[in-house]
Coordinates of C-alpha atoms in Angstrom, one line a residue:
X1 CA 117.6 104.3 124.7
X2 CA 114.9 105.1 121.8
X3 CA 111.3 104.0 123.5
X4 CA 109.7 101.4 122.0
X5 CA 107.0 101.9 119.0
X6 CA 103.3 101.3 121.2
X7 CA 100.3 99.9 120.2
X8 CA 98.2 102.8 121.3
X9 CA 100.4 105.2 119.0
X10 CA 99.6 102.9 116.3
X11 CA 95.9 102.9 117.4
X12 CA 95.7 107.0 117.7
X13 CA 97.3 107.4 114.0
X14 CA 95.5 104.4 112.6
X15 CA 92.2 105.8 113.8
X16 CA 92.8 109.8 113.0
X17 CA 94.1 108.4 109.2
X18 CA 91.0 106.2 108.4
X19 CA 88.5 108.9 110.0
X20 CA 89.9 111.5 107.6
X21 CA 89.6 109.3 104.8
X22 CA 85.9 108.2 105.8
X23 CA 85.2 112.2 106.0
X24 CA 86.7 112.5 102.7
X25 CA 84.4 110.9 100.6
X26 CA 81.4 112.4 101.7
X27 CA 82.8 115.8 102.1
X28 CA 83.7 115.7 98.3
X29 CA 80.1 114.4 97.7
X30 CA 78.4 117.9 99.0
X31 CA 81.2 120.1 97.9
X32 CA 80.8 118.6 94.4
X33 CA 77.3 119.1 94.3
X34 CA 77.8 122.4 96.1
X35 CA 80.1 123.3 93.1
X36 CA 78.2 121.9 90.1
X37 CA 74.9 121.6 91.4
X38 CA 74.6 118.0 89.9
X39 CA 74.6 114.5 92.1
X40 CA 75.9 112.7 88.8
X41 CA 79.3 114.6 89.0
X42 CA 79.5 114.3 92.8
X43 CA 79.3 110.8 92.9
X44 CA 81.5 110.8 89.5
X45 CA 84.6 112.1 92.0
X46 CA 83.5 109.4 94.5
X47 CA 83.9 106.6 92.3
X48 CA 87.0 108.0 90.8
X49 CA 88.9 108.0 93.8
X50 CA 87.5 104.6 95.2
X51 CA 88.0 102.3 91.5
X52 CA 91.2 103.6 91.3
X53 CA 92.5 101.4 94.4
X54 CA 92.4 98.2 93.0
X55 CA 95.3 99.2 91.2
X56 CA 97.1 101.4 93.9
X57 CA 96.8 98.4 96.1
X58 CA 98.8 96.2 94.8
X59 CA 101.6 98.5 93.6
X60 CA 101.7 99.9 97.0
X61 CA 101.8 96.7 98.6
X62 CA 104.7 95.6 96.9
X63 CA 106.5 98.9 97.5
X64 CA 106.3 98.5 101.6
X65 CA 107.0 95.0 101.2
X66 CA 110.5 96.0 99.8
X67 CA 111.1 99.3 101.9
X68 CA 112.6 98.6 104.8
X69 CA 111.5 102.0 106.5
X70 CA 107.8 100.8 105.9
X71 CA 106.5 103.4 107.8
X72 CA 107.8 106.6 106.0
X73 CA 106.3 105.2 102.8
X74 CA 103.6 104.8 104.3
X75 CA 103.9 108.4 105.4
X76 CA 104.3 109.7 101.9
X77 CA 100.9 107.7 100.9
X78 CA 99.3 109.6 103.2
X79 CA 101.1 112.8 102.0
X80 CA 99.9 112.2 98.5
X81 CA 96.4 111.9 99.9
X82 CA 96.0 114.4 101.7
X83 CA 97.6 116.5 99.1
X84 CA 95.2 115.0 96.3
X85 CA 92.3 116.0 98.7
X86 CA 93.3 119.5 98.2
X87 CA 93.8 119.4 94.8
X88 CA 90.2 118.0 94.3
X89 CA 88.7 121.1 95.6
X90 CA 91.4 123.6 94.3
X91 CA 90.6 122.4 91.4
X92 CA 86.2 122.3 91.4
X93 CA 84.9 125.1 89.5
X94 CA 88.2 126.3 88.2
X95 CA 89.4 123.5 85.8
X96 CA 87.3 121.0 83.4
X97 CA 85.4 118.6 85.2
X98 CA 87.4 115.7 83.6
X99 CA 91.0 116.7 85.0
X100 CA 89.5 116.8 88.6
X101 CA 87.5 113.0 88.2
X102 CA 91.4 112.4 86.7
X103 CA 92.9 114.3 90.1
X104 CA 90.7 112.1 91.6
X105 CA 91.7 109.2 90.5
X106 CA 95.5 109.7 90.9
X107 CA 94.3 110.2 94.4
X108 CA 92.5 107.3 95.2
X109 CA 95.6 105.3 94.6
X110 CA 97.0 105.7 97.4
X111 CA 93.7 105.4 99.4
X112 CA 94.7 101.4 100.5
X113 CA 97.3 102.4 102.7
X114 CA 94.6 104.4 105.3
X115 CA 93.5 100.6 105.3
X116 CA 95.2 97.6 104.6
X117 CA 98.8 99.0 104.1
X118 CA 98.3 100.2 107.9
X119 CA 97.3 97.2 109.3
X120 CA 100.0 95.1 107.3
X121 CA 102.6 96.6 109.9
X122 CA 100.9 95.8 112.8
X123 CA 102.8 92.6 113.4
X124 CA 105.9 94.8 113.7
X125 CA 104.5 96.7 116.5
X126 CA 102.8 94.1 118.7
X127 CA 104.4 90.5 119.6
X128 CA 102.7 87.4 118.3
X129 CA 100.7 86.5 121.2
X130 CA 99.2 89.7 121.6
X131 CA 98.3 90.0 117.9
X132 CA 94.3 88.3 118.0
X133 CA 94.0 91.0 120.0
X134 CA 95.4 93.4 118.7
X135 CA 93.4 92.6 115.2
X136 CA 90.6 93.4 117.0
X137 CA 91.4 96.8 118.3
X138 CA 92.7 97.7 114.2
X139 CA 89.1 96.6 113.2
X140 CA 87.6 98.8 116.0
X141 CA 89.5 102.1 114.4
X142 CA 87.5 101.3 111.3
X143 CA 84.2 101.0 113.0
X144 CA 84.7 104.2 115.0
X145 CA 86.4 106.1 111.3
X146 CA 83.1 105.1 110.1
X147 CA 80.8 106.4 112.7
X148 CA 83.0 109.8 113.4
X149 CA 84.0 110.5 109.5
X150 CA 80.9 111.2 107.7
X151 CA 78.9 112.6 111.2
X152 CA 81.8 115.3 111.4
X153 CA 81.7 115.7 107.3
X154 CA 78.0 116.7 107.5
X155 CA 78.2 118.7 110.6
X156 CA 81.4 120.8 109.5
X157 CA 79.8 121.3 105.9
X158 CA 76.8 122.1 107.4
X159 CA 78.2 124.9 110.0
X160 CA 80.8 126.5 107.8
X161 CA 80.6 125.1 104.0
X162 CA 81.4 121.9 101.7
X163 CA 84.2 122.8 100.7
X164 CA 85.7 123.3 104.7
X165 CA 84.5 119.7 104.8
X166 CA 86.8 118.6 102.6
X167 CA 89.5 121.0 104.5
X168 CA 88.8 119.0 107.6
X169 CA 89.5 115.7 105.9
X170 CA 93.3 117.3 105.0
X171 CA 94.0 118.1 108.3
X172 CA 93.1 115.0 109.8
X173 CA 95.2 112.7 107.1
X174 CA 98.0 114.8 108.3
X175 CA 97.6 114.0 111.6
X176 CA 98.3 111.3 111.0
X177 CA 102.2 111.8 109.9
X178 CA 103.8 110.8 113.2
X179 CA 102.4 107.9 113.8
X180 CA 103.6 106.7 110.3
X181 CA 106.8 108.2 109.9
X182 CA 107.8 106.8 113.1
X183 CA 106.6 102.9 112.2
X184 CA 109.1 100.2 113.2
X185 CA 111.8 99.4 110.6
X186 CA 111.2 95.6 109.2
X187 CA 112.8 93.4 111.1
X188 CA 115.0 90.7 109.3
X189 CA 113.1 87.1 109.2
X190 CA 114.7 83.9 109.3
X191 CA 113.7 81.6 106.2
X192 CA 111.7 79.1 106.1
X193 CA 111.3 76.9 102.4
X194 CA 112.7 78.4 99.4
X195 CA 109.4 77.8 98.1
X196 CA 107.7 79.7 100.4
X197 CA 110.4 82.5 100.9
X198 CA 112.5 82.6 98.0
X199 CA 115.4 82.6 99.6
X200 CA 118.3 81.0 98.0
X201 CA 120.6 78.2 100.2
X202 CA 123.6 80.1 101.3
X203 CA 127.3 79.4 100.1
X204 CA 129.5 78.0 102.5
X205 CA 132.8 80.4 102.8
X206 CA 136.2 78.9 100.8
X207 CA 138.7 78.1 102.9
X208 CA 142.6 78.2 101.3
X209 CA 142.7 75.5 99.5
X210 CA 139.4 74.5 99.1
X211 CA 139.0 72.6 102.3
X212 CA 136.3 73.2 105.1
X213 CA 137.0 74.2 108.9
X214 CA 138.5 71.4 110.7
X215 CA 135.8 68.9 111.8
X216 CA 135.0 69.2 115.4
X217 CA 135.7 66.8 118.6
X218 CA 133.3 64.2 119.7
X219 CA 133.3 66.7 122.7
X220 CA 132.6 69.7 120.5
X221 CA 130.1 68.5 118.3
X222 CA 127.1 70.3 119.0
X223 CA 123.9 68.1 119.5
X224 CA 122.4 67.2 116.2
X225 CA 119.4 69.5 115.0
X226 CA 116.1 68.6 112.8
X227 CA 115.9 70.2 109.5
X228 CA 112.2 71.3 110.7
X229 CA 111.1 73.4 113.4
X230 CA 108.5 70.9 114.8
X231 CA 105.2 72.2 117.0
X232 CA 104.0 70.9 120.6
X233 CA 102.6 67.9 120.3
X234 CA 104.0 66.9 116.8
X235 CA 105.7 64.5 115.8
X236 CA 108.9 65.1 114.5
X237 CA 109.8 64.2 110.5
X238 CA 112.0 61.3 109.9
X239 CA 116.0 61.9 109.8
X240 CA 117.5 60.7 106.9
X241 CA 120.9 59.9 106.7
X242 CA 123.4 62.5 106.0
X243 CA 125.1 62.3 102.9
X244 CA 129.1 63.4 102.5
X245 CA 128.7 67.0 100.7
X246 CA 131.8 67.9 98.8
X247 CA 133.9 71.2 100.3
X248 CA 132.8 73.9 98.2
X249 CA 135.0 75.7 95.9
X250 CA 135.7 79.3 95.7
X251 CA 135.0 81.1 92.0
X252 CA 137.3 84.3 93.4
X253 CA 140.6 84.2 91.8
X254 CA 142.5 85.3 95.0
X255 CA 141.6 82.1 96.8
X256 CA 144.3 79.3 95.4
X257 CA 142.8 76.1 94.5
X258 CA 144.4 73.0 94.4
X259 CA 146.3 71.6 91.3
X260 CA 144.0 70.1 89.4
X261 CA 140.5 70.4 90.2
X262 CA 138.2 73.8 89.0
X263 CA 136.5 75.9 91.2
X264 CA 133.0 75.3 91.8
X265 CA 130.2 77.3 90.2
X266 CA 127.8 78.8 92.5
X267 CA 124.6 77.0 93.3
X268 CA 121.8 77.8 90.2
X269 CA 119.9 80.2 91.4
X270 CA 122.0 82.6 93.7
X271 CA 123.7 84.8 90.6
X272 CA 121.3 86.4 87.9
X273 CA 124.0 85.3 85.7
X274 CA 124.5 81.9 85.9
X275 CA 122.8 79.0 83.3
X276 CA 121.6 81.3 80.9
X277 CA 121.1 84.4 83.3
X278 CA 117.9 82.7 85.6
X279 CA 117.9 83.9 89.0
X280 CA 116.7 82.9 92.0
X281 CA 112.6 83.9 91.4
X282 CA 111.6 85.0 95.0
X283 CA 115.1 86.9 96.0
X284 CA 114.5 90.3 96.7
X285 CA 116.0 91.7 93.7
X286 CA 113.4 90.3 92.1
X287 CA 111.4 92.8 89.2
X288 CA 108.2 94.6 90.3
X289 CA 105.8 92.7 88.0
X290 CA 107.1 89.8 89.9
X291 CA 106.5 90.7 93.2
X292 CA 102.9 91.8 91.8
X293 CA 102.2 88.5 90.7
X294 CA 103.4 87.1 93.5
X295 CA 101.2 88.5 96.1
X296 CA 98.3 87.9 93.7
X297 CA 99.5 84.0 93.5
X298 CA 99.4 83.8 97.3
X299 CA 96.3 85.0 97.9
X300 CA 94.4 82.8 95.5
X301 CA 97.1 79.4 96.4
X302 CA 96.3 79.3 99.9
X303 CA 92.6 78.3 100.2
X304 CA 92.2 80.1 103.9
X305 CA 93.5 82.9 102.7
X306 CA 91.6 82.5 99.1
X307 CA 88.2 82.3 101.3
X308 CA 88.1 84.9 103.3
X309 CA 89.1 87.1 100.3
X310 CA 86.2 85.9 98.5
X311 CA 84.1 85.7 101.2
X312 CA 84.3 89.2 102.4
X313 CA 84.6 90.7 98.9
X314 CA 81.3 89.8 98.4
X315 CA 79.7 90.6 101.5
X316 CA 81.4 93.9 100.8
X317 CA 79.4 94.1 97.3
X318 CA 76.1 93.7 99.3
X319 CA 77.3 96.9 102.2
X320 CA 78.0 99.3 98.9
X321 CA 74.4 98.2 98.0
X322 CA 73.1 98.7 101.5
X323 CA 74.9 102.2 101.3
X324 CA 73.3 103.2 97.9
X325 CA 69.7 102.0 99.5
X326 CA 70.2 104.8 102.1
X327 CA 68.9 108.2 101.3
X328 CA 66.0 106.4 100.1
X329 CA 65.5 104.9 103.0
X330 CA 65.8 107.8 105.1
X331 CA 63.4 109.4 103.0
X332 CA 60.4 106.8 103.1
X333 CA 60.7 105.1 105.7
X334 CA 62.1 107.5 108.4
X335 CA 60.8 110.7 106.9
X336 CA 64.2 112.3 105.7
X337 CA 67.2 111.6 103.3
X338 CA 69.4 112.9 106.0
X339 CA 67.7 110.9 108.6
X340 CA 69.7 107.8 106.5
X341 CA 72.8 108.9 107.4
X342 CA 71.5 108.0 111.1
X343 CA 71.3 104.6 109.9
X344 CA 74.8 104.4 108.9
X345 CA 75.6 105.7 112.7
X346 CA 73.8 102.8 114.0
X347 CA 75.6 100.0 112.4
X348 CA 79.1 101.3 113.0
X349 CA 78.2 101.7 116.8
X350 CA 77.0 98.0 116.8
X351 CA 80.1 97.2 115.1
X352 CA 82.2 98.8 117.5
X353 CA 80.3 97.7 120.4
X354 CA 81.1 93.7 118.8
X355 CA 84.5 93.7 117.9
X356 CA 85.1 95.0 121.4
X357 CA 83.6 91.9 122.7
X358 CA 85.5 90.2 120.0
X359 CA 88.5 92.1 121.1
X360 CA 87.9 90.7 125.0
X361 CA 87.6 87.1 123.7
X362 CA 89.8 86.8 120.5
X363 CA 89.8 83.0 120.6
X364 CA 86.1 82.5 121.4
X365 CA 85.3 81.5 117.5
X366 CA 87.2 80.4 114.6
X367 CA 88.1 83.2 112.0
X368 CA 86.4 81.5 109.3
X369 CA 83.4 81.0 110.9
X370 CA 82.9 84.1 112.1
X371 CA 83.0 85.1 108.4
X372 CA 80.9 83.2 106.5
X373 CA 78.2 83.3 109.9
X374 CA 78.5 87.5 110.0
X375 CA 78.0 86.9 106.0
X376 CA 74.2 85.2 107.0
X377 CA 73.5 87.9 109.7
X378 CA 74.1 90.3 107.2
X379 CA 71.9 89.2 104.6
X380 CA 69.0 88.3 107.0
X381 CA 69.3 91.9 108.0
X382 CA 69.2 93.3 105.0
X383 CA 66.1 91.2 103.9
X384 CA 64.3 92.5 106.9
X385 CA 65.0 96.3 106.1
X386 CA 62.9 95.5 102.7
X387 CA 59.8 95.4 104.8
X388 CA 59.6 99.2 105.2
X389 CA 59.2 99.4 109.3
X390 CA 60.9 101.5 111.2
X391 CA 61.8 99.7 114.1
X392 CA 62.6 96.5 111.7
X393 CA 65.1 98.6 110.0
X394 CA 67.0 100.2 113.1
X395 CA 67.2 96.6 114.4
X396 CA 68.4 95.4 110.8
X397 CA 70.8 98.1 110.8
X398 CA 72.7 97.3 114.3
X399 CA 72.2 93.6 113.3
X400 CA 74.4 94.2 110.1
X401 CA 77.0 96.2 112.2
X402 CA 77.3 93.4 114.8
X403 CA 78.1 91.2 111.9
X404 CA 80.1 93.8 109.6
X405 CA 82.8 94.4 112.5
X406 CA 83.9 90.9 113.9
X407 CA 83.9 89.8 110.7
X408 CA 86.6 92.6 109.5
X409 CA 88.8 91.9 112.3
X410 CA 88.3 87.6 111.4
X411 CA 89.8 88.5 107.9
X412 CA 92.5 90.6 110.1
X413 CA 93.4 87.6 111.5
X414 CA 93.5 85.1 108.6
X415 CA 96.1 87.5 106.7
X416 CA 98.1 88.0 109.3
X417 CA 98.3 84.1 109.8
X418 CA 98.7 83.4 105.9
X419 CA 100.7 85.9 104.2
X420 CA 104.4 85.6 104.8
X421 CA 106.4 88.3 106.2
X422 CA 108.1 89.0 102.2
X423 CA 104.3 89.7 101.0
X424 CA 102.5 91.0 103.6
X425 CA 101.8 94.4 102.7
X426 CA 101.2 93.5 99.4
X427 CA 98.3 90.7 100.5
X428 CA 96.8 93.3 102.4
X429 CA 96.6 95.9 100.3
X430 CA 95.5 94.1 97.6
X431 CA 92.6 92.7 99.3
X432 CA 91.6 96.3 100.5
X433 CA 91.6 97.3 96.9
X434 CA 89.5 94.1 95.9
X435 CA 86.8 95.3 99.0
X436 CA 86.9 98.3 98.0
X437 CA 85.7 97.7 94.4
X438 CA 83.7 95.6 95.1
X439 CA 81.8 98.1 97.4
X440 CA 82.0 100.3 94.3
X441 CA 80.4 98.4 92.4
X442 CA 77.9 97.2 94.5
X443 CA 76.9 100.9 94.9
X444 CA 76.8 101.2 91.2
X445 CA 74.4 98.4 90.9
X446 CA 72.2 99.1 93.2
X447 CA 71.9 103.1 92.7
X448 CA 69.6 103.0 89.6
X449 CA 67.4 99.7 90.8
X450 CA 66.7 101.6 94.3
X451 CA 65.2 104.5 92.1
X452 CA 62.6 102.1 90.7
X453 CA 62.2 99.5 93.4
X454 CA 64.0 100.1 97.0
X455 CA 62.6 96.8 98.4
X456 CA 63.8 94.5 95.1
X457 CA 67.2 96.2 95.9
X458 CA 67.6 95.2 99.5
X459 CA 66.0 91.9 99.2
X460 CA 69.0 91.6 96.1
X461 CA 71.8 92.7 98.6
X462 CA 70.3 90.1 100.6
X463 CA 70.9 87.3 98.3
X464 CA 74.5 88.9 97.5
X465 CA 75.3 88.7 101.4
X466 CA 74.2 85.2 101.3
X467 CA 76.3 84.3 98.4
X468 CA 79.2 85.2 100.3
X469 CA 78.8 81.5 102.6
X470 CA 78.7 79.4 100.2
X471 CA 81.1 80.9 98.1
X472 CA 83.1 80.9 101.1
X473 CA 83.0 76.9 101.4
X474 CA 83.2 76.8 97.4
X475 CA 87.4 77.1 97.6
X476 CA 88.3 73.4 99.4
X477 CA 90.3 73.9 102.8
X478 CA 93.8 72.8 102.8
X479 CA 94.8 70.5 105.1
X480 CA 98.4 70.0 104.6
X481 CA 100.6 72.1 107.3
X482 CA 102.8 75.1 106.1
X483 CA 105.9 76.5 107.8
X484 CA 105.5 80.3 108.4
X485 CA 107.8 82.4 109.8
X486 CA 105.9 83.5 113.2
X487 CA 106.0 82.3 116.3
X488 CA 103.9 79.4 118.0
X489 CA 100.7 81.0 120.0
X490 CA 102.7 79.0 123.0
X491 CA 105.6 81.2 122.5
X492 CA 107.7 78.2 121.4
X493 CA 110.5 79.1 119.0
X494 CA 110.3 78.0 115.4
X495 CA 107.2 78.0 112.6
X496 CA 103.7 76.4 113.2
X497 CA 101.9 74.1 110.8
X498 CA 98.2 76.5 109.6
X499 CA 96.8 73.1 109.8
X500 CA 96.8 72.5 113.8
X501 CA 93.7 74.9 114.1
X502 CA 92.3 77.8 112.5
X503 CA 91.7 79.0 116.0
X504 CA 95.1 81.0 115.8

């Protein structure tokens, strides 16, 4: 009997993926300025292989949300990686700078599935009661990606060379193989609501003659069911009366119909071909661009989902500028540039150390609270690192890390409650590639005002990090109930309503 995927194998592989990619930019950082001696092309390959997610996210997304071997696409993301990586550096010093930032970029497209497409499967690993926690120990692998990648880029550059930096990024993306490759297949999911699913209502079978199967027995007749899965303590929707349903009619020629009356068309919807050639929109022959728009539409339609998205976008604007603020920091205030990358080291251990609390109690705080309240400890943190103390900014650092990893594995949880099982993939990926630009491009911004003012650009991250709660509470919460395709936390069968609690 073939042993069951585990959670720890998916922890391992999730862990040894993301640290490679968290080595990776760095290590192209100081082998680009090893190469070219010039920080503007260094961080020109950084930003070419981190803009270019926010379109590799989606497209990916709605790849593994079609595959139904997730896991060796996901396997061949990480191929591509890995093999862009070494492409990079094949190709530093050797061709024109312009077809490596383009190298780069093809690259960087498959950089969300290291992050969001990974997590997206998670649900196929771990049963739904064990899945708060299990968000918890996924946003834990980022924490310790980000304390363990850029400490072993600097220490392997600085022992045996930039470029062997980058080398060790390669190898530990590859790593990683196995526990992609061997990812559960997708399981089949019952539908719920067209609507919601797409899926079309089934034909009945013809019967010779176009009759139905003989109606059964008072004795037989199974016990009649609701419509609607119903929850604990809900009440259950109204019945309304059955109407009589004509037998369906075959449209095959080999089944005879009787004298008289034409076969029945099939219902609009389930053919491409019938009125005028409009299929059914959400089936899963449904085009690419579709499916793209689809996942984009779900995100921004369901306001829980459409908050933490925002939310954490642009608390993920005011970390790029925290990042950019580094060096800097390092060197005035702690008496080194590399003595910045310190600070880094602090924040992902505080973020560690919380989400494993988080992890211990994953139903201690509502998701959306602990994401627009990590958004306020984040920018009061980064408003006391303008003050230019030492010991302020260590404290402000671990204070930002405390807030920065609960608040990861919150969004965790809010996808993995919103998106349905047919998008998944694509809603996470897509909202890694948003994060990630935004992250870019707070980086960007920040870069040249640090140069001329390091305090006016923290105190601006600041006020960026505490944009994120109001926008949060901008986007009105929905109170109706959806049916979704997982289970009940009480491990009843059938769909729960997102409106009982955002507890779950």
């Amino acid at each position: 009997m073939r042993k069951r995927y585990s959670l720890r194998r998916y922890l391992v592989g999730a862990v040894v993926a993301r640290a490679g990619d968290e080595m990776a930019g760095p290590a192209l950082m100081l082998a680009g300025f090893a190469v070219a001696g010039s920080s503007v092309e260094a961080s020109s390959l950084l930003a070419g292989i981190t803009l270019s997610a926010a379109v590799g996210g989606p497209l990916l997304g709605a790849l593994l949300d079609r595959a139904a071997r997730p896991g060796r696409l996901l396997a061949g993301a990480l191929v591509l990686y890995a093999t862009g990586l070494g492409a990079i550096l094949a190709g530093l010093g050797r061709l024109p700078f312009a077809v490596t930032v383009l190298i780069a970029a093809v690259t960087g497209l498959a950089g969300p599935a290291l992050s969001g497409g990974w997590t997206a499967q998670l649900p196929g690993v771990v049963p739904g009661g064990r899945l708060p926690r299990a968000n918890a120990l996924d946003a834990m692998t980022f924490s310790a990606a980000a304390l363990t990648g850029p400490a072993l880029a600097g220490g392997v550059a600085e022992a045996a060379g930039a470029p062997w930096a980058v080398v060790a990024s390669v190898m530990l993306v590859a790593l990683a193989l196995p526990a992609a490759w061997t990812l559960p297949a997708r399981s089949p999911v019952r539908p719920t609501r067209a609507r919601e699913e797409g899926a079309a209502r089934p034909v009945r079978p013809a019967y010779p003659g176009g009759m139905g199967p003989p109606e059964p027995s008072a004795r037989t007749r199974p016990p009649k069911r609701s419509a609607h899965p119903v929850c604990p303590g809900e009440a259950a929707p109204p019945e309304h009366p059955a109407r009589e349903r004509e037998p369906e009619r075959s449209a095959r020629p080999d089944v005879v119909q009787p004298p008289g009356r034409p076969a029945r068309e099939r219902q609009p919807g389930h053919s491409a071909r019938t009125r005028g050639g409009r299929g059914d929109r959400g089936a899963r022959t449904a085009s690419m661009a579709g499916d793209l728009l689809a996942g984009v539409r779900i995100i921004v339609a369901r306001p829980a989902l459409a908050r933490a998205t925002l939310a954490s976008t642009v608390s993920c604007v005011a970390q790029g500028m925290l990042t950019a603020c580094v060096p800097l920091l390092g060197e005035r205030v702690l008496g080194g540039a590399g003595r910045g990358a310190a600070l880094l080291s602090c924040a992902a251990v505080s973020a560690l150390l919380a989400t494993a609390v988080l992890a211990r109690f994953p139903r201690a705080l509502a998701p959306g609270t602990v994401i627009w309240a990590g958004a306020l400890v984040q920018a009061a943190a980064l408003a006391s690192a303008a003050t230019g103390s030492p010991l302020v900014l260590v404290v402000a650092f671990l204070a930002t890390g405390c807030a920065e990893g609960p608040q990861l594995a919150a969004l965790f949880t809010v996808r993995h409650r919103e998106a349905p099982e047919r998008l998944r993939g694509q809603v996470f990926t897509t909202g890694a590639s948003v994060k990630i630009t935004g992250f870019a491009v707070g980086a960007a911004t920040a870069g040249p005002l640090a140069t001329r003012s390091l305090p006016a650009a923290l105190l601006l991250a600041a006020a960026v990090a505490a944009a994120a709660a109001p926008a949060y509470f901008a986007i009105r919460a929905d109170r109706r109930p959806h049916l979704r395709t997982e289970p009940h936390p009480t491990g009843s069968p059938g769909c729960r309503p997102t409106g009982c609690s955002d507890r779950y």
